[in-house]
Coordinates of C-alpha atoms in Angstrom, one line a residue:
K1 CA -9.4 77.5 81.1
S2 CA -10.0 77.4 84.8
E3 CA -8.3 77.0 88.1
S4 CA -9.9 74.3 90.2
F5 CA -7.9 75.1 93.4
C6 CA -8.2 78.4 95.4
R7 CA -5.3 80.8 95.6
P8 CA -4.1 81.9 99.0
G9 CA -6.6 83.8 101.1
I10 CA -7.2 84.4 104.8
S11 CA -8.3 80.8 105.5
F12 CA -6.7 77.4 106.0
M13 CA -7.6 76.7 102.3
G14 CA -4.9 79.3 101.5
A15 CA -2.5 77.4 103.6
H16 CA -3.5 74.2 101.8
F17 CA -2.8 75.8 98.6
W18 CA 0.6 77.2 100.0
I19 CA 1.7 73.7 100.7
L20 CA 1.8 73.2 96.9
A21 CA 4.2 76.2 96.6
I22 CA 6.4 74.5 99.2
V23 CA 6.1 71.2 97.2
F24 CA 7.2 73.0 93.8
A25 CA 10.0 75.0 95.5
G26 CA 11.4 72.0 97.5
I27 CA 11.2 69.6 94.7
L28 CA 13.1 71.9 92.5
N29 CA 15.7 72.9 95.1
F30 CA 14.7 76.6 95.1
G31 CA 14.4 76.9 98.7
Q32 CA 11.4 77.8 100.9
P33 CA 9.2 80.6 99.2
K34 CA 8.4 83.6 101.0
P35 CA 4.9 83.4 102.5
T36 CA 2.1 85.6 101.1
D37 CA -0.1 87.6 103.4
G38 CA -2.9 85.1 103.0
F39 CA -0.6 82.2 104.0
T40 CA 0.7 84.2 107.0
S41 CA -2.8 84.9 108.2
A42 CA -3.6 81.2 107.8
I43 CA -0.7 80.1 109.8
V44 CA -1.2 82.6 112.7
D45 CA -4.9 81.5 112.7
L46 CA -4.1 77.7 112.3
P47 CA -5.5 76.7 115.8
Q48 CA -8.9 78.1 114.9
Y49 CA -9.3 75.6 112.1
Q50 CA -9.0 72.7 114.6
A51 CA -12.3 71.3 115.7
K52 CA -13.2 70.4 119.2
I53 CA -12.9 66.8 118.3
G54 CA -9.4 67.4 117.2
G55 CA -9.5 67.2 113.5
F56 CA -8.9 70.1 111.1
F57 CA -11.1 71.7 108.4
Y58 CA -10.1 74.0 105.7
N59 CA -12.6 77.1 106.3
D60 CA -15.3 78.1 108.5
K61 CA -17.9 77.7 105.8
E62 CA -17.3 74.0 105.9
D63 CA -16.3 73.1 109.4
V64 CA -16.4 69.4 109.2
P65 CA -13.1 68.0 110.1
N66 CA -11.4 65.5 107.7
A67 CA -8.3 63.5 107.3
E68 CA -6.9 65.6 104.5
A69 CA -7.1 68.9 106.1
T70 CA -5.7 67.3 109.4
F71 CA -2.7 65.9 107.5
D72 CA -2.1 69.3 105.9
A73 CA -2.3 70.9 109.3
L74 CA 0.3 68.5 110.7
R75 CA 2.5 69.0 107.7
L76 CA 2.6 72.7 108.0
A77 CA 3.3 72.3 111.6
H78 CA 6.1 69.9 110.8
V79 CA 7.6 72.2 108.0
Y80 CA 7.3 75.5 109.9
G81 CA 8.0 74.2 113.5
L82 CA 4.5 75.0 114.6
K83 CA 3.5 71.9 116.6
S84 CA 3.2 74.0 119.8
Q85 CA 0.4 76.0 118.2
I86 CA -1.9 73.1 117.7
N87 CA -3.1 70.2 119.7
V88 CA -1.3 67.3 118.0
N89 CA -2.5 64.7 120.5
D90 CA -6.1 65.6 119.7
A91 CA -5.5 65.6 116.0
I92 CA -4.2 62.0 116.1
K93 CA -7.2 61.0 118.4
F94 CA -9.3 62.3 115.6
L95 CA -7.6 60.4 113.1
Q96 CA -7.8 57.3 115.2
S97 CA -11.6 57.8 115.5
L98 CA -11.9 57.4 111.7
K99 CA -10.8 53.9 111.8
N100 CA -13.5 51.3 110.7
A101 CA -14.2 47.8 111.4
D102 CA -12.4 46.6 108.3
H103 CA -9.2 48.2 109.7
G104 CA -9.2 50.9 107.1
Y105 CA -9.8 54.6 107.7
A106 CA -12.4 57.0 106.3
L107 CA -11.8 60.5 105.2
R108 CA -14.6 61.8 107.4
T109 CA -16.5 60.7 110.5
G110 CA -18.9 57.8 109.5
G111 CA -17.6 57.5 105.9
P112 CA -16.3 54.4 104.1
S113 CA -12.7 53.2 104.3
D114 CA -10.6 54.7 101.8
L115 CA -7.0 54.0 100.7
F116 CA -6.2 57.8 100.2
A117 CA -7.4 58.2 103.8
V118 CA -5.3 55.4 105.0
R119 CA -2.2 56.9 103.5
L120 CA -2.9 60.2 105.0
V121 CA -3.4 58.7 108.4
V122 CA -0.2 56.7 108.2
L123 CA 1.8 59.8 107.1
S124 CA 0.2 61.8 109.8
Y125 CA 1.5 59.3 112.4
K126 CA 4.9 59.7 111.0
L127 CA 4.8 63.5 111.1
A128 CA 3.7 63.4 114.8
G129 CA 6.5 60.9 115.6
I130 CA 3.9 58.2 116.9
T131 CA 4.3 54.5 116.0
V132 CA 1.6 53.3 113.6
P133 CA -0.8 51.1 115.6
E134 CA -2.0 47.6 114.4
V135 CA 0.2 47.5 111.3
S136 CA -0.5 44.0 110.4
E137 CA -4.3 44.6 110.3
L138 CA -3.7 47.8 108.2
V139 CA -1.6 45.8 105.8
N140 CA -4.3 43.2 105.5
Y141 CA -6.9 45.9 104.7
I142 CA -4.6 47.2 101.9
K143 CA -4.0 43.7 100.6
S144 CA -7.9 43.3 100.3
L145 CA -8.0 46.1 97.7
L146 CA -5.7 44.3 95.3
D147 CA -6.8 43.3 91.8
T148 CA -4.6 40.1 91.5
D149 CA -4.9 40.1 87.7
T150 CA -3.1 43.4 87.3
S151 CA -1.4 44.0 90.8
L152 CA -3.3 47.4 90.8
F153 CA -5.2 48.5 93.9
A154 CA -8.6 50.0 94.2
A155 CA -9.5 53.0 96.4
R156 CA -12.3 51.4 98.2
T157 CA -13.8 47.9 98.6
A158 CA -15.6 46.7 95.3
E159 CA -14.3 49.6 93.2
K160 CA -12.2 49.3 90.2
A161 CA -8.4 49.3 90.6
D162 CA -6.6 52.2 89.2
I163 CA -3.0 53.7 89.0
S164 CA -3.5 56.5 91.5
S165 CA -4.7 54.1 94.2
T166 CA -1.7 51.8 93.5
A167 CA 0.6 54.7 94.1
F168 CA -1.1 55.3 97.5
A169 CA -0.9 51.6 98.3
L170 CA 2.8 51.3 97.6
D171 CA 3.6 54.4 99.3
T172 CA 1.8 53.4 102.4
L173 CA 3.3 49.9 102.3
E174 CA 6.8 51.5 102.1
A175 CA 6.0 53.9 105.0
L176 CA 4.9 50.8 107.1
G177 CA 8.2 49.1 106.4
E178 CA 6.7 46.5 104.1
S179 CA 8.7 47.2 100.8
Q180 CA 10.8 44.1 101.2
S181 CA 8.0 41.8 102.3
K182 CA 7.1 38.7 100.4
F183 CA 3.7 40.3 99.5
F184 CA 5.3 43.5 98.1
Q185 CA 7.9 41.7 96.1
G186 CA 5.4 39.4 94.8
L187 CA 3.5 42.2 93.2
L188 CA 6.4 43.3 91.0
P189 CA 6.3 40.9 88.1
S190 CA 2.7 41.6 87.4
L191 CA 3.0 45.3 87.9
H192 CA 5.8 45.5 85.4
Q193 CA 3.5 43.8 82.9
T194 CA 0.8 46.2 83.6
L195 CA 2.9 49.2 83.2
K196 CA 4.3 47.9 79.9
K197 CA 0.9 47.2 78.6
H198 CA -0.3 50.8 79.2
Y199 CA 2.8 52.7 78.0
D200 CA 2.0 54.3 74.6
T201 CA 5.2 54.6 72.6
E202 CA 3.6 57.0 70.2
K203 CA 2.5 59.4 72.8
D204 CA 5.4 58.7 75.1
L205 CA 2.8 58.6 77.9
F206 CA 1.1 56.0 80.0
V207 CA -2.6 55.7 79.0
F208 CA -5.1 54.1 81.3
P209 CA -8.8 53.4 80.2
G210 CA -11.3 55.7 81.9
E211 CA -8.7 58.1 83.2
T212 CA -10.0 61.7 84.0
S213 CA -6.6 63.3 84.2
P214 CA -3.9 62.1 81.8
L215 CA -1.4 64.3 83.7
A216 CA -2.2 62.8 87.2
S217 CA -2.3 59.3 85.7
N218 CA 1.3 59.6 84.3
A219 CA 2.6 61.2 87.4
Y220 CA 1.2 58.3 89.5
A221 CA 2.5 55.8 86.9
I222 CA 6.0 57.3 87.2
I223 CA 5.8 56.9 91.0
V224 CA 4.6 53.4 90.7
S225 CA 7.4 52.6 88.2
K226 CA 10.0 53.7 90.7
A227 CA 8.5 51.8 93.7
A228 CA 8.1 48.7 91.5
G229 CA 11.6 48.9 90.0
F230 CA 10.3 49.2 86.4
S231 CA 12.9 50.5 84.1
L232 CA 11.6 53.4 81.7
S233 CA 13.6 53.2 78.6
E234 CA 13.0 56.9 77.4
P235 CA 12.6 59.1 80.5
K236 CA 13.4 62.3 78.6
K237 CA 10.5 61.6 76.2
I238 CA 8.1 61.1 78.9
A239 CA 9.3 64.4 80.5
S240 CA 8.8 66.2 77.3
A241 CA 5.4 64.8 76.9
I242 CA 4.4 65.8 80.3
A243 CA 5.9 69.4 79.8
K244 CA 3.2 69.8 76.9
F245 CA 0.7 70.1 79.7
Q246 CA 2.2 73.3 81.0
D247 CA 0.2 76.4 80.5
L248 CA 2.7 78.9 78.9
D249 CA 0.2 81.6 77.9
P250 CA 1.6 84.7 79.6
A251 CA -2.0 86.3 79.7
S252 CA -3.4 83.3 81.5
V253 CA -4.2 83.6 85.3
T254 CA -2.7 80.0 85.4
Y255 CA 0.5 80.7 83.6
G256 CA 3.1 78.2 84.6
G257 CA 0.6 75.7 86.0
F258 CA -0.3 72.5 84.3
F259 CA -3.5 71.3 82.4
T260 CA -4.8 68.3 83.8
D261 CA -7.1 67.3 81.0
A262 CA -8.2 68.0 77.4
E263 CA -10.5 70.8 78.7
R264 CA -7.4 72.6 79.8
T265 CA -8.3 72.7 83.5
V266 CA -5.4 73.6 85.7
V267 CA -5.4 71.5 88.8
S268 CA -2.7 72.6 91.3
Y269 CA -2.4 69.1 93.1
D270 CA -2.0 67.4 89.6
G271 CA 0.7 69.9 88.7
A272 CA 2.5 69.3 92.1
R273 CA 2.3 65.6 91.5
A274 CA 3.7 65.9 88.0
I275 CA 6.6 67.9 89.2
A276 CA 7.1 65.4 91.9
A277 CA 7.2 62.6 89.4
L278 CA 9.7 64.5 87.2
R279 CA 11.9 64.8 90.3
V280 CA 11.6 61.0 90.7
L281 CA 12.7 60.6 87.1
D282 CA 15.6 63.0 87.7
Q283 CA 16.8 61.1 90.6
Q284 CA 16.6 57.8 88.7
Y285 CA 18.0 59.0 85.4
P286 CA 20.1 61.9 86.3
G287 CA 21.6 62.1 82.7
A288 CA 18.2 62.4 81.0
N289 CA 17.9 66.1 82.0
V290 CA 14.0 65.8 82.5
F291 CA 13.5 69.3 83.6
D292 CA 14.9 70.9 80.4
S293 CA 11.5 70.9 78.8
I294 CA 9.8 72.6 81.8
N295 CA 9.6 76.5 81.8
L296 CA 10.8 76.7 85.5
D297 CA 10.6 80.5 85.7
A298 CA 6.9 80.2 84.8
L299 CA 6.3 77.4 87.3
I300 CA 8.0 79.4 90.1
Q301 CA 5.7 82.4 89.2
Y302 CA 2.7 80.2 89.4
A303 CA 3.7 78.6 92.7
K304 CA 4.2 82.1 94.2

């Protein structure tokens, strides 16, 4: 078993991981967790992880700023009221510099447009309280990534559509105020068929060809189901199937986390996504008691 994400340390990567603890605790209504020494150090030193060009990087060994680290910094600043400690305007200017000719955004300077990056940039604008510029062009870029046969979206131009990119696309469109648009609503019938096609009633899970993380795929599928208004007939069974991915070996260093694949790799982000997806199920189907199958004490211990 392995942990593919760093535990808190004296670096912004530690803060990046700590966001997951916030996610776990907040989603489960346990309040805000007490910061570790590593997290406190990362927060105190947050400005040192902002490059001269405005973007943020995760540690001084990899000092190339990127959209993901910049979003995480803005998120931390928003959650903990730390905007005065960083230069928000320069961070936004950096994100603006990642825009490409196709109206998409790259994760790093000079990179290709990427739907994940687009979502990060849009949410960063929201966190900074800034109006998203050129919304219509951005929506057209997202539309260009649509597979019209399945209503799934691709992460990049000419790549195969998948469920995670579709979750990013729908979330971004909703953030842009497009959820009631003719385009968005027109996706729903085909999306319903795609979700129905990929739901395995024997496994009580969604199964997508070529998926590398069944846990992440199901988390994204649940989120897409909610956005698309797709009714799940057995939400408790899905929750129970997801619970089987939890590492419940008390001797394990990843005890309480979630395995993301058959190799029993624990990926913190995938676990956070899974819990977020269960929270979505809990809100949609309050009588299903979807958290009954999760060892919450172990999860909290892992998040800390």
